[in-house]
Tab-separated table of C-alpha atoms in Angstrom:
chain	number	residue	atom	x	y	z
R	172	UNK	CA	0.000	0.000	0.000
R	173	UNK	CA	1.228	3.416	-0.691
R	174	UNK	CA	0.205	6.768	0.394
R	175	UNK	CA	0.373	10.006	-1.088
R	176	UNK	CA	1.360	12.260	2.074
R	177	UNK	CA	0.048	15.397	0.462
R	178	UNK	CA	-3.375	14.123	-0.591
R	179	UNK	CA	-3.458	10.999	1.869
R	180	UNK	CA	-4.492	8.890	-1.017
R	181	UNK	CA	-3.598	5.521	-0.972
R	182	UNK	CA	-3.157	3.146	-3.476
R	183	UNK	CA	-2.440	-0.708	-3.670
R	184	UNK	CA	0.805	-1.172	-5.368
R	185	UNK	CA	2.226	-4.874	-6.324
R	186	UNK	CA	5.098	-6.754	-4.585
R	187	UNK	CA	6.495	-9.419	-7.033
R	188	UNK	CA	9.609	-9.905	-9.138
R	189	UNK	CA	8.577	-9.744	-12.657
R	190	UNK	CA	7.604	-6.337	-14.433
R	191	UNK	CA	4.030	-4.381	-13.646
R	192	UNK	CA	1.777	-4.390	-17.116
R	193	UNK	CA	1.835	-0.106	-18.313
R	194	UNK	CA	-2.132	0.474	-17.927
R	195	UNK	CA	-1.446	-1.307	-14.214
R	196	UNK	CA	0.892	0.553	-13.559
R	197	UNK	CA	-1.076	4.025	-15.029
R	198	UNK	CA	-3.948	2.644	-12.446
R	199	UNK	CA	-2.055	2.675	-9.437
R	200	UNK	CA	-0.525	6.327	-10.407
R	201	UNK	CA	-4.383	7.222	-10.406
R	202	UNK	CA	-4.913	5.531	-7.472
R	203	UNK	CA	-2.546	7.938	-5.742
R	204	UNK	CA	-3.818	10.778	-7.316
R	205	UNK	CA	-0.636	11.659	-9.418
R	206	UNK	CA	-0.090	12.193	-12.940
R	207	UNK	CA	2.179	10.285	-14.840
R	208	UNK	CA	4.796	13.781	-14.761
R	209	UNK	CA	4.562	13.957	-10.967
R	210	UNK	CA	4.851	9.799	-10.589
R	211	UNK	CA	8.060	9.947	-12.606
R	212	UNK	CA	9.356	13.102	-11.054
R	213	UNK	CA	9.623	11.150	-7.468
């Protein structure tokens, strides 16, 4: 689970070896109310 400290958002992110599918991962970036600029800026 991950948490956006500014908006408190959460969202459930994945724990596994192999690589998270692009619209999955665009989901979860929603999830946590970021855009895809802010999510790659972290």
């Amino acid at each position: 689970m991950w948490r956006n400290p500014r908006t408190r958002r959460r969202a459930v992110v994945p724990h596994h070896s192999r690589e998270i599918a692009e619209e999955t991962m665009r989901a979860i970036v929603r999830q946590a109310g970021l855009t895809v600029d802010e999510f790659l800026a972290l």
